[in-house]
Coordinates of C-alpha atoms in Angstrom, one line a residue:
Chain J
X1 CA 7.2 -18.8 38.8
X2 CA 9.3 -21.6 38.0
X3 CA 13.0 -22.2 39.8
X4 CA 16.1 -21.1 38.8
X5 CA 19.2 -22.2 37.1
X6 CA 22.8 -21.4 37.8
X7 CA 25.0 -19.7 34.9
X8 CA 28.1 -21.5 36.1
X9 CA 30.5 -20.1 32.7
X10 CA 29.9 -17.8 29.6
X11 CA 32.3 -18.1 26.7
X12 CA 32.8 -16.3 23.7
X13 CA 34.7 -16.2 20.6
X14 CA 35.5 -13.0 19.1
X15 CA 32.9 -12.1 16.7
X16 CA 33.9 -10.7 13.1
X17 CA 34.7 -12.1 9.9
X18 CA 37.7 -15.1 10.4
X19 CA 36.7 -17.3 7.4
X20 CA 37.1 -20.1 9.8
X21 CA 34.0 -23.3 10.3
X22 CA 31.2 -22.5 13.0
X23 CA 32.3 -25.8 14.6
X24 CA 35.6 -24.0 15.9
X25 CA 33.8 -20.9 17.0
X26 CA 31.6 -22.6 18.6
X27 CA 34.2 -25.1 20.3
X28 CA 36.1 -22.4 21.2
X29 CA 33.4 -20.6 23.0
X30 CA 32.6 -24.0 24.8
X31 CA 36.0 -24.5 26.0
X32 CA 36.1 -20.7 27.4
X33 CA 32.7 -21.4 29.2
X34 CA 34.3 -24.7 31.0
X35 CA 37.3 -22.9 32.1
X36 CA 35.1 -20.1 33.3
X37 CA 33.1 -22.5 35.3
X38 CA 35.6 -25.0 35.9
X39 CA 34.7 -27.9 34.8
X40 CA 36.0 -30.2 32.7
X41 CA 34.0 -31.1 29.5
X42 CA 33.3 -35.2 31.0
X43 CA 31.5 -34.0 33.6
X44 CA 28.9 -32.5 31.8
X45 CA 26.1 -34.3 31.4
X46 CA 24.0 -32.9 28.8
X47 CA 25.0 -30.3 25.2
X48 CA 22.4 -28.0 23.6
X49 CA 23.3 -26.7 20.1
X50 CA 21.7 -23.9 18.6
X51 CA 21.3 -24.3 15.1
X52 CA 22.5 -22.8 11.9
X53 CA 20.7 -22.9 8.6
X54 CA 24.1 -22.0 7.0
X55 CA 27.4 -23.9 7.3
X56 CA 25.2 -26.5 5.3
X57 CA 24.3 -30.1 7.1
X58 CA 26.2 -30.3 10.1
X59 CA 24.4 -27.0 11.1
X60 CA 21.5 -28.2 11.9
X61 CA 22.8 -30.7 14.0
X62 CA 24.8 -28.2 15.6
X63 CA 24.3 -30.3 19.2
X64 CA 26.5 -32.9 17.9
X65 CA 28.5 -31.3 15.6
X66 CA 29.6 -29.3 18.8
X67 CA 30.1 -32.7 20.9
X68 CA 32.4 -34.5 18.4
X69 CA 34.7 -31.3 18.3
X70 CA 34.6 -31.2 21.9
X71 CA 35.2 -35.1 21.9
X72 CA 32.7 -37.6 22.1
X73 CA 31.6 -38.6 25.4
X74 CA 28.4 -40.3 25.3
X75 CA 26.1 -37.3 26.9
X76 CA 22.7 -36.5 26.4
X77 CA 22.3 -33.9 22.7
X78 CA 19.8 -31.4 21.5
X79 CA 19.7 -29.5 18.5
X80 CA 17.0 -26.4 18.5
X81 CA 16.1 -24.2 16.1
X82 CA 14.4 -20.8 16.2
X83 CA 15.9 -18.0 13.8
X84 CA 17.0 -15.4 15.5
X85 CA 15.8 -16.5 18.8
X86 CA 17.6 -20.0 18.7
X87 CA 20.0 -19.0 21.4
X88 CA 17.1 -18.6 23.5
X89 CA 15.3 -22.1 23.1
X90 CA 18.7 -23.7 23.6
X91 CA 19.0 -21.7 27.3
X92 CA 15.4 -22.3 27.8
X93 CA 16.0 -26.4 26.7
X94 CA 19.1 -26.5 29.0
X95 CA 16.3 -24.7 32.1
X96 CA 14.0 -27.2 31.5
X97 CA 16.2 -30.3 31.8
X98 CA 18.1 -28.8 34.7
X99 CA 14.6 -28.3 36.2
X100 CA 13.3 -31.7 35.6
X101 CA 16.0 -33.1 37.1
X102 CA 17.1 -34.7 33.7
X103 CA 20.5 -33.0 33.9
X104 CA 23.0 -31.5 36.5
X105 CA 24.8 -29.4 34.6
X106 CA 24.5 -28.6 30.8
X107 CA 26.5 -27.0 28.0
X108 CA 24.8 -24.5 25.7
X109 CA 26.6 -23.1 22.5
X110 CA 25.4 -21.4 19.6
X111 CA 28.3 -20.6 16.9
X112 CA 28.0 -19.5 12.9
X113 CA 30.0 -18.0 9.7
X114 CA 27.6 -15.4 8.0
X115 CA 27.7 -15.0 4.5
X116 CA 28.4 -11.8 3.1
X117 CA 26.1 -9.6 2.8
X118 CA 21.9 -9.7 2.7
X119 CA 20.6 -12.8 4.5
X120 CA 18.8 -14.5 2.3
X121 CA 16.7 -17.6 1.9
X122 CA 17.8 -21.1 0.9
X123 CA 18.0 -22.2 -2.5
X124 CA 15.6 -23.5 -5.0
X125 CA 11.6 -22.7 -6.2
X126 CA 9.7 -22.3 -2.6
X127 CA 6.4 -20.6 -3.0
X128 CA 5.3 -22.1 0.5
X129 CA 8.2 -20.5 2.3
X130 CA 7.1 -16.8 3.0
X131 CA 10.6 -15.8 3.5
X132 CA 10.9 -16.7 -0.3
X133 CA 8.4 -15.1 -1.3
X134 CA 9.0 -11.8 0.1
X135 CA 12.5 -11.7 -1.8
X136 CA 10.8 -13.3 -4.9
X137 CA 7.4 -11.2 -4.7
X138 CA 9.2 -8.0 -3.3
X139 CA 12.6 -8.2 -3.0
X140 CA 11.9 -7.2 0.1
X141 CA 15.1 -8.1 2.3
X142 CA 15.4 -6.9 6.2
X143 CA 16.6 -4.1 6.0
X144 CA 13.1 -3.3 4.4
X145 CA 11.3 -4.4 7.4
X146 CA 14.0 -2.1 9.5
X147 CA 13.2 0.3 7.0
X148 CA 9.7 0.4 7.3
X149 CA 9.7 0.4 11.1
X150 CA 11.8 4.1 11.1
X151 CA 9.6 5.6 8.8
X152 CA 6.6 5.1 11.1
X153 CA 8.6 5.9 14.0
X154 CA 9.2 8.9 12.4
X155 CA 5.9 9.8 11.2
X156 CA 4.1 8.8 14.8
X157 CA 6.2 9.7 17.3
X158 CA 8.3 12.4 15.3
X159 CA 11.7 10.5 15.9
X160 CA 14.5 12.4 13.7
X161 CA 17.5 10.2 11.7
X162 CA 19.7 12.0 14.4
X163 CA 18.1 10.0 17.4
X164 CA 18.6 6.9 14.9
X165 CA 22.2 8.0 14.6
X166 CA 22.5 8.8 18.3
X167 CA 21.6 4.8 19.4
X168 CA 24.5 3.7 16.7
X169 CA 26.9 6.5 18.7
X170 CA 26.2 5.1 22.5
X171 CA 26.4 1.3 21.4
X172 CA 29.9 1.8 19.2
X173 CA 31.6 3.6 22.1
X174 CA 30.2 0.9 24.5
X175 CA 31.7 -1.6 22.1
X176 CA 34.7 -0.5 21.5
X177 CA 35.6 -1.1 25.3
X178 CA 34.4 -5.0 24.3
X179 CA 37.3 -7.4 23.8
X180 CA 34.9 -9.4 22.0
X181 CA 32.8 -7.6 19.5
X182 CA 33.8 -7.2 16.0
X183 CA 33.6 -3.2 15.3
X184 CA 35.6 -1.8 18.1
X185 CA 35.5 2.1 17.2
X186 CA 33.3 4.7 18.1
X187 CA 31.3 6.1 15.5
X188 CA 30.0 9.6 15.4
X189 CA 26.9 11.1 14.3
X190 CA 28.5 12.6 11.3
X191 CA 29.4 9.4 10.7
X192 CA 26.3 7.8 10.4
X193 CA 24.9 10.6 8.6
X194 CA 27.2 10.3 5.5
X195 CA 26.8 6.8 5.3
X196 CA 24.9 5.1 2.1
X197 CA 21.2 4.9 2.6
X198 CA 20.5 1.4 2.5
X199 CA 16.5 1.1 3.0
X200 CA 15.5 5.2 3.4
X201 CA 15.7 6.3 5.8
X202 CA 18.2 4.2 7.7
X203 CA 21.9 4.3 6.6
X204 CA 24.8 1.8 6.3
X205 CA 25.7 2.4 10.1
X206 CA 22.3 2.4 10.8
X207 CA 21.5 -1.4 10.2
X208 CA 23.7 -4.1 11.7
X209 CA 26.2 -6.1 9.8
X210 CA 26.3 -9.9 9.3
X211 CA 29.0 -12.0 11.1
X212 CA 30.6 -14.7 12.6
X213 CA 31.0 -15.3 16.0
X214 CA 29.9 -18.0 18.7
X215 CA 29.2 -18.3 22.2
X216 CA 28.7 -20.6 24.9
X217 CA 27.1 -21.1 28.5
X218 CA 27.2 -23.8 31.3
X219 CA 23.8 -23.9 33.0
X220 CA 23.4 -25.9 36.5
X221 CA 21.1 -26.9 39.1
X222 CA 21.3 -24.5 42.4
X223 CA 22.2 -27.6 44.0
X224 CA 24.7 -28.4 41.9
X225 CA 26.1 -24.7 42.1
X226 CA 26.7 -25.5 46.1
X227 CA 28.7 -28.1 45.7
X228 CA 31.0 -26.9 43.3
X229 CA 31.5 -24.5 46.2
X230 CA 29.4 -21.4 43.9
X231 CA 27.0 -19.7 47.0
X232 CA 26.4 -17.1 44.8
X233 CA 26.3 -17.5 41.2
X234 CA 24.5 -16.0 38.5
X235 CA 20.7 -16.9 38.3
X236 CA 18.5 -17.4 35.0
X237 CA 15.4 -16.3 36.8
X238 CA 12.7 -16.4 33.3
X239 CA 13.2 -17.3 30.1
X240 CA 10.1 -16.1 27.4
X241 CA 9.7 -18.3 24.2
X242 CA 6.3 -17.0 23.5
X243 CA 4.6 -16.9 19.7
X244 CA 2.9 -13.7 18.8
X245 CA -1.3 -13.7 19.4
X246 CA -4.0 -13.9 16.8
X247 CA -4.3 -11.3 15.1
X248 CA -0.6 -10.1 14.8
X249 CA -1.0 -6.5 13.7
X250 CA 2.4 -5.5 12.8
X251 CA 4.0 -5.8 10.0
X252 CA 7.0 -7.8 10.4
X253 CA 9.9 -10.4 8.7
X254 CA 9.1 -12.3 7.1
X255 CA 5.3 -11.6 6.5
X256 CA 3.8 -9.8 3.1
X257 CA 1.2 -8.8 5.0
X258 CA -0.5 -8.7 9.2
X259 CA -3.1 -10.5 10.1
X260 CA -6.6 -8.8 10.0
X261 CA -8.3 -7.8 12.7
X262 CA -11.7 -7.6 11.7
X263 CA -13.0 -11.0 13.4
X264 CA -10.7 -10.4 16.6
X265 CA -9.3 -7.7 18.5
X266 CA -5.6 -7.7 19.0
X267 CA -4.6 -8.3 22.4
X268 CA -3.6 -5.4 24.7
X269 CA 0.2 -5.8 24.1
X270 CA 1.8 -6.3 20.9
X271 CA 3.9 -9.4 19.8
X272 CA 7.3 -7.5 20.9
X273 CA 5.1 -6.3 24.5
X274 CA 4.5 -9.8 25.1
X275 CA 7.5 -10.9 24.4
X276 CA 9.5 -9.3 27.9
X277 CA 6.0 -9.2 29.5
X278 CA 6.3 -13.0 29.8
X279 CA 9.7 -12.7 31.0
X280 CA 8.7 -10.0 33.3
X281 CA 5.7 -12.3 34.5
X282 CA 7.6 -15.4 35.1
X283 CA 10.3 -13.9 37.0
X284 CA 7.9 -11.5 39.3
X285 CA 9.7 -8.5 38.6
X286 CA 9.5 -5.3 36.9
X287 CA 11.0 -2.6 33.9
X288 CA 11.9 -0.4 37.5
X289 CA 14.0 -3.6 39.0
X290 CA 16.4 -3.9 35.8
X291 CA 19.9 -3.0 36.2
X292 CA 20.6 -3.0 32.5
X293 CA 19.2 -4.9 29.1
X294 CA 20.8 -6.4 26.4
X295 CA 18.5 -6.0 23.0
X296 CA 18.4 -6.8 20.0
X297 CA 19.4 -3.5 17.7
X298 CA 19.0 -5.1 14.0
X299 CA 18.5 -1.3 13.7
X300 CA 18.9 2.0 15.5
X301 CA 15.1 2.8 15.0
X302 CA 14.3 -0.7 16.4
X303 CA 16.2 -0.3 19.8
X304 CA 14.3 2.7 20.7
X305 CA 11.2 0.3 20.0
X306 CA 12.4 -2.2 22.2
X307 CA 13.0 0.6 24.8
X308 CA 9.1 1.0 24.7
X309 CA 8.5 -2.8 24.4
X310 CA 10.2 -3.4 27.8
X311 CA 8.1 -0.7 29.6
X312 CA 11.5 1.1 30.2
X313 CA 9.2 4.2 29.3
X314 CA 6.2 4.6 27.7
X315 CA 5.0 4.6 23.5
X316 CA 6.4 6.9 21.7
X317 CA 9.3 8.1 24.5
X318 CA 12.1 5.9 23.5
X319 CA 13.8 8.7 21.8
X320 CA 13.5 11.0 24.8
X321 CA 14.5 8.4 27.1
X322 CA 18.0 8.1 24.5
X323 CA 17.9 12.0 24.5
X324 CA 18.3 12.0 28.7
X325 CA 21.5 9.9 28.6
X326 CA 19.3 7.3 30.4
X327 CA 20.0 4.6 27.8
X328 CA 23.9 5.3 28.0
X329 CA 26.8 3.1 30.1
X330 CA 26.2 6.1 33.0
X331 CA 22.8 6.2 32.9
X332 CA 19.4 5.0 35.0
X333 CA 19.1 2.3 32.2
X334 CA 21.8 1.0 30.3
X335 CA 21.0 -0.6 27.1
X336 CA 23.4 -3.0 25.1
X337 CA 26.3 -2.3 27.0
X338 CA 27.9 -5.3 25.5
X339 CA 27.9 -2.5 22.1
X340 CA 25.0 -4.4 20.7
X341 CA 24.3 -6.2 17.7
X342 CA 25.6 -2.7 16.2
X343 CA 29.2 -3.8 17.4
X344 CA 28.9 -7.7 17.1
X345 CA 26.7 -8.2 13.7
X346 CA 24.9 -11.2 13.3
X347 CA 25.9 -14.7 13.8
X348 CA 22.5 -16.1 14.6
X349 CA 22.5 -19.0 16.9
X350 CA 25.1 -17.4 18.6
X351 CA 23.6 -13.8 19.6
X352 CA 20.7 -14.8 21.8
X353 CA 23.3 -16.8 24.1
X354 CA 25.9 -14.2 23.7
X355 CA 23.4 -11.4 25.6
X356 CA 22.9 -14.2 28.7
X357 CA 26.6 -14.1 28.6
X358 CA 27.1 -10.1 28.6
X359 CA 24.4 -10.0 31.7
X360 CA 26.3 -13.1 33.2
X361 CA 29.6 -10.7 33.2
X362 CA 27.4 -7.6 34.3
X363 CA 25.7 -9.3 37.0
X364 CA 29.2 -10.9 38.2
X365 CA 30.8 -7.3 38.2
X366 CA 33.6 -8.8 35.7
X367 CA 32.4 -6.2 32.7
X368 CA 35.7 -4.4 33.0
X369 CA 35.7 -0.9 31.3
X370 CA 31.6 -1.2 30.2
X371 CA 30.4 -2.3 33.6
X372 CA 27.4 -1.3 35.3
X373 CA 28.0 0.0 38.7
X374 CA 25.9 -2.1 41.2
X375 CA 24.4 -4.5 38.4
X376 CA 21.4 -6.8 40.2
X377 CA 18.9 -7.7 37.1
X378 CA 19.4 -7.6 33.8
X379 CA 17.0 -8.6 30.8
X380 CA 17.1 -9.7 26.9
X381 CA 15.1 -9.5 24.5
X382 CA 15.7 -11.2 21.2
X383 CA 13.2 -12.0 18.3
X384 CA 13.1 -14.7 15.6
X385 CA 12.0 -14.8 12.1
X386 CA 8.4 -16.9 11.9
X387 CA 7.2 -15.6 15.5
X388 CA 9.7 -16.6 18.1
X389 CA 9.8 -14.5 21.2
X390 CA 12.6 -15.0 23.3
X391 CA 13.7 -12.7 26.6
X392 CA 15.7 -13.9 29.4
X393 CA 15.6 -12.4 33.2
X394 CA 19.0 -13.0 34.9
X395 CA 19.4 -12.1 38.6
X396 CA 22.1 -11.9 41.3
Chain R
X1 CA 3.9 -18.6 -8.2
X2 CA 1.5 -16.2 -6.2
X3 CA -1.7 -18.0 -8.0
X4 CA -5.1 -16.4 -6.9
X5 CA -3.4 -13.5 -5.1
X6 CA -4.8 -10.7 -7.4
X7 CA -6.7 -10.6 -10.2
X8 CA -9.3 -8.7 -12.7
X9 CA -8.5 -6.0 -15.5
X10 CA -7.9 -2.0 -15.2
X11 CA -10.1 -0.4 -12.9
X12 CA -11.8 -4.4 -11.5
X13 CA -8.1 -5.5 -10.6
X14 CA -8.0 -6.4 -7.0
X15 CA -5.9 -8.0 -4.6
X16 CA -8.0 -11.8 -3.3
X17 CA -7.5 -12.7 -0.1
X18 CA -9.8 -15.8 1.2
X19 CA -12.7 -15.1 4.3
X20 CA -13.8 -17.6 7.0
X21 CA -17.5 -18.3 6.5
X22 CA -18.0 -19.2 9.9
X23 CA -16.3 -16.3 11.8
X24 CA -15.3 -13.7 9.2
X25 CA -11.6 -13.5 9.1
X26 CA -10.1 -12.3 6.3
X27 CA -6.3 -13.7 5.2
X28 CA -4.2 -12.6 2.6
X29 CA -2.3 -14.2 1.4
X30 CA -5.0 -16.4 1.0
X31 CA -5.6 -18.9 3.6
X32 CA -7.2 -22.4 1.7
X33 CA -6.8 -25.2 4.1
X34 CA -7.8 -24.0 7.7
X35 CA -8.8 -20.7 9.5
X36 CA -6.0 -19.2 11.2
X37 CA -8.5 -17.6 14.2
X38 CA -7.4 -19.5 17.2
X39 CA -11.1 -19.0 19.0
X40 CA -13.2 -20.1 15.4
X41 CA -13.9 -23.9 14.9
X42 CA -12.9 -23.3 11.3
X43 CA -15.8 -22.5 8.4
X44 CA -15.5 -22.7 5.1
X45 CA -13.2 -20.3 3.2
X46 CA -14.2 -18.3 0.5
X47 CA -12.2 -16.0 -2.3
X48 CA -12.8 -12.3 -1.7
X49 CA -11.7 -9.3 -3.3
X50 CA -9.7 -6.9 -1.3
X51 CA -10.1 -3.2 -0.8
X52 CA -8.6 -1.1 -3.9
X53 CA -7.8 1.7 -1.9
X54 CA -6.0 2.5 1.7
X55 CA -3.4 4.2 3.4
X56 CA 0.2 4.2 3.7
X57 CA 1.0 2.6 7.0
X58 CA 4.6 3.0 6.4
X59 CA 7.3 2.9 3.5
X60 CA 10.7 2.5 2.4
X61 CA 12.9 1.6 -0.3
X62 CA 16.1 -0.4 -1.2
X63 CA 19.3 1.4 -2.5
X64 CA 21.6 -2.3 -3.3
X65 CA 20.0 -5.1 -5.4
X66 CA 18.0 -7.9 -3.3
X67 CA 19.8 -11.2 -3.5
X68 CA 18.1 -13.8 -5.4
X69 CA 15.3 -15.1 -5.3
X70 CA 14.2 -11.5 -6.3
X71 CA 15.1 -11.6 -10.1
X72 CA 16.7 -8.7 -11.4
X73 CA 19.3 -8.1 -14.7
X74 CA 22.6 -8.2 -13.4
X75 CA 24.0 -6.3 -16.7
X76 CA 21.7 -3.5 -15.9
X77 CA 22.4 -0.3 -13.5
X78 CA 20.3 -1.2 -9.9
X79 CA 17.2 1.3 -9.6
X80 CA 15.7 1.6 -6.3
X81 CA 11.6 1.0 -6.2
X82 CA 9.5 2.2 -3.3
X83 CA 7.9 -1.0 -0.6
X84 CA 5.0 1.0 0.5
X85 CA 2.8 -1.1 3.4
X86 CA -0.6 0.3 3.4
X87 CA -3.4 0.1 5.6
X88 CA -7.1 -1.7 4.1
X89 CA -9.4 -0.1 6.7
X90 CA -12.6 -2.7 6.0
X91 CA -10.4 -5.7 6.3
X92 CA -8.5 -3.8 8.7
X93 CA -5.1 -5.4 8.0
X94 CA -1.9 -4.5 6.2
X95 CA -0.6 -5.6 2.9
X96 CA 3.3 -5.0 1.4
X97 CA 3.6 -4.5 -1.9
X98 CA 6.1 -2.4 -4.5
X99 CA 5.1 1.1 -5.5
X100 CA 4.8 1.9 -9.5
X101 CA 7.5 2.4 -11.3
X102 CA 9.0 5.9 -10.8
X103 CA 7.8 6.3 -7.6
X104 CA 10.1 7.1 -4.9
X105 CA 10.0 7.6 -1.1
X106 CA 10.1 11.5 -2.1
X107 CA 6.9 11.1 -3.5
X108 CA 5.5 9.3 -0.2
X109 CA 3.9 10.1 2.8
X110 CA 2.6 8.7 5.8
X111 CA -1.4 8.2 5.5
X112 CA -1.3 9.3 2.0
X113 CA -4.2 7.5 0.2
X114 CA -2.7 4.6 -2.4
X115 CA -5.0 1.7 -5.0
X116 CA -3.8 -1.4 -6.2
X117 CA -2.6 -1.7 -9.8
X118 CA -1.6 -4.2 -11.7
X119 CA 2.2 -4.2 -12.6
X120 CA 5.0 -6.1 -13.9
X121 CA 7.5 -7.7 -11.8
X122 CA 9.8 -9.1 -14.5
X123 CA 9.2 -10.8 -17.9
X124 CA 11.8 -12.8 -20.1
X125 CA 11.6 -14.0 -23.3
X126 CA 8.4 -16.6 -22.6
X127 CA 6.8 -15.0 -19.5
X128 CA 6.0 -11.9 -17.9
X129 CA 5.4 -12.3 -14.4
X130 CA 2.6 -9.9 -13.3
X131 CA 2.1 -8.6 -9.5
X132 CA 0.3 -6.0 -7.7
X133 CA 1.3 -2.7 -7.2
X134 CA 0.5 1.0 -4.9
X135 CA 0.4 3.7 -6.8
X136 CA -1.0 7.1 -5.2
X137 CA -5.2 8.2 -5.8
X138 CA -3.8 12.3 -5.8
X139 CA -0.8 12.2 -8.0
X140 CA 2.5 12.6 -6.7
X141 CA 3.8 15.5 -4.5
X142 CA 5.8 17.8 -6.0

């Protein structure tokens, strides 16, 4: 076990498509976590950016490009990046300085403006960049993967496209009761059933959309928390970076292919197991303490996976477990009650930070219409392209 | 661009992966500069043939045209191919790849037994750019 931090302020800007620079939805997130925490921008001592590989030069600086809007002021910067999971290594960056006693209190903000439509890779001839290839090779884009990963669910654990539709239902009417996520409606299964197939057999509403958006946290030393007269804040208890184990046996972005297994066996838990085991393991809890989790539902099919993947029940039950209500704002275990990635979209750097900022409302009993009665522990679970695990434990 | 990935003619084509002479591993794509086995000092790797034939681990298709770099003919009318990942038992991994032309997911199933063939994935005037493809060992499903 390692100590904890203090989540001092979350901050969000509305997520959707403005048309507007990353650098002012980022700012804007940073300013709303200050207020939240009430502080002023001088007296924080360190900024973590999450990176962008879009927005062009300044987003992968994003550390600084964050500091200069916010006005220079001479503190300590970081710039991470980790796909999907960049949010997570900028929280985990902030931990560890915190921890180490290298900062007292530190700014974390991820921010970006999505292009429309597919992601897809950066320009140019990159046969050494397997995210190139499997567009060049395959035209493979991700809602293949997503694809892929609802026909076996399907096939194995006999999953139907109206349990698929049913996760895309219980996030939209979480999310419409969210102030900040980009589709506020509430979708029916109908709905999602007469929408286009995109990658057989998920659907338009099945897949989540690209977008922009930004978000924001200010991370402190328990110590710190007292003085600023906070007894009680919010605590980051874990935070899981791990990479996936030799031999990686699932199929996933952006890979053509798994790795073999024929000179190893694979480990006992799969890459997305390991992923909230560390989290699980670090912060000496268990799937039976959580209150609620916040994951990461590129796809219907794939948040039933991640129900699995947290031990919230076992293989091959996620679609029970969504069947029982369980899952749902009112149930034992509620799952993206912040409406999801199926209400926000994408906006990379930003996602991973804005879960920590969903539990951080949870936990504080400040969710408003979507709360959680009685919130205690919440998780996340987030995954980025190239093997970057990232889950983070939050406790009050 | 995908150099050494497949080779051989009609019934010899196969998919090359590369295998670790000191602890057996098997990569594909092909692994030339260092074994990838966290637990092997590293041995020399050597060019193997793949399995022709597996199973169908899982598949899907995609109904809007890729974004570049996947090159397709703007001017043309966008037709869906299959992406069929398919388990190699001996090697024991699994390998994406695009169904033949024609096939569609209707035609697809879960464990259905598939071979490598060779296919094209887009010519212009100078080149045609060849690549591997599943097609299924029992004919399609009506």
């Amino acid at each position: 076990m390692t100590g904890e931090v203090a989540v001092l302020g979350a901050g969000m800007h509305p997520w959707g498509k403005w048309g507007r620079s990353f650098v002012e939805y980022g700012a804007t997130a940073a300013r709303a976590a200050l207020a939240d925490a009430g502080l002023e921008w001088r007296e924080v001592g360190s900024i973590v950016g999450a990176d962008t590989v879009r927005g062009g030069y300044p987003g992968y600086v994003a550390g600084a490009t964050f500091a200069k809007a916010l006005g220079w002021q001479g503190t300590r910067v970081t710039s991470v990046y980790a796909a999907c999971a960049s949010g997570a290594q900028a929280v985990n960056t902030a931990r560890a300085q915190i921890l180490s006693g290298l900062a007292d209190v530190v700014l974390v903000v991820g921010a970006d403006a999505a292009p429309k439509g597919f992601f897809r890779p950066a320009g140019g001839d990159r046969p050494d960049d397997p995210d190139w290839l499997r567009f060049r090779v395959l035209g493979a884009t991700n809602p293949t993967y997503f694809g892929l990963y609802a026909r076996r669910r399907i096939a194995v654990h006999g999953d139907t496209l109206e349990d698929f539709a049913q996760v895309k239902v219980k996030n939209s009417a979480m999310g419409a009761l969210n102030p900040y996520a980009r589709y506020r409606k509430r979708v029916t299964g109908e709905e999602v059933a007469a929408s286009a197939v995109v990658a057989d057999p998920l659907r338009l509403l099945d897949i989540c959309a690209t977008s922009d958006g930004g978000a924001a946290l200010v991370l402190s030393s328990m110590e710190f928390a007292r003085r600023h007269g906070v007894a009680e804040p919010v605590r980051i208890r874990a935070v899981s970076t791990v990479t996936p184990r030799y031999p990686n046996t699932v199929l996933d972005l952006p890979d053509i292919a798994t790795d073999s297994a024929v000179a190893v066996e694979p480990a006992a838990r799969t890459f997305r197991e390991s992923i909230a085991g560390a989290a699980y393991e670090e912060a000496g809890i268990g799937p039976e303490d959580l209150s609620l989790a916040e994951v990461y539902d590129l796809s219907t099919a794939l948040e039933l996976q991640w129900y699995e993947d947290l031990g919230l029940c076992g293989a091959g039950e996620g679609a029970k477990l969504l069947r029982e209500g369980a899952t749902s704002l009112d149930g034992r275990i509620p799952v993206n009650p912040s409406g999801g990635l199926a209400s926000f979209g994408e906006a990379v750097p930003a996602q991973a930070i804005a879960q920590v900022c969903e539990l951080t409302w949870q936990l504080r009993g400040a969710a408003g219409d979507r709360q959680v009665a009685g919130a205690r522990v919440g998780i996340t679970a987030n995954q980025g392209l190239f093997g970057h695990g990232s889950a983070v434990i939050a406790v009050r | 661009m995908v150099e050494g990935w497949f080779g051989g003619e009609g019934d010899a084509f196969r998919l090359l992966g590369t295998r670790c002479s000191a602890c057996a591993a098997v990569f594909f794509p092909r692994e030339d500069v260092h074994c990838r086995n966290p637990r092997c000092a590293g041995g020399e790797l050597v060019e193997v043939p793949l399995s022709r034939r597996g199973r169908v681990w899982s598949y899907t298709d995609g109904r809007y045209r890729p974004p570049s770099p996947y090159v397709t003919d703007p001017e043309l009318p966008w037709e869906p191919y299959a992406l069929i990942a398919v388990e190699l038992a001996a090697e024991r991994l699994v390998v994406l790849g695009q169904g033949v032309p024609g096939l569609g997911v209707a035609d697809l199933a879960v464990g259905m037994e598939v071979e490598v063939v060779p296919g094209v994935l887009h010519e212009d005037a100078e080149t045609v750019w060849t690549t591997w493809q599943w097609r299924p060992t029992t004919g399609v499903r009506s």
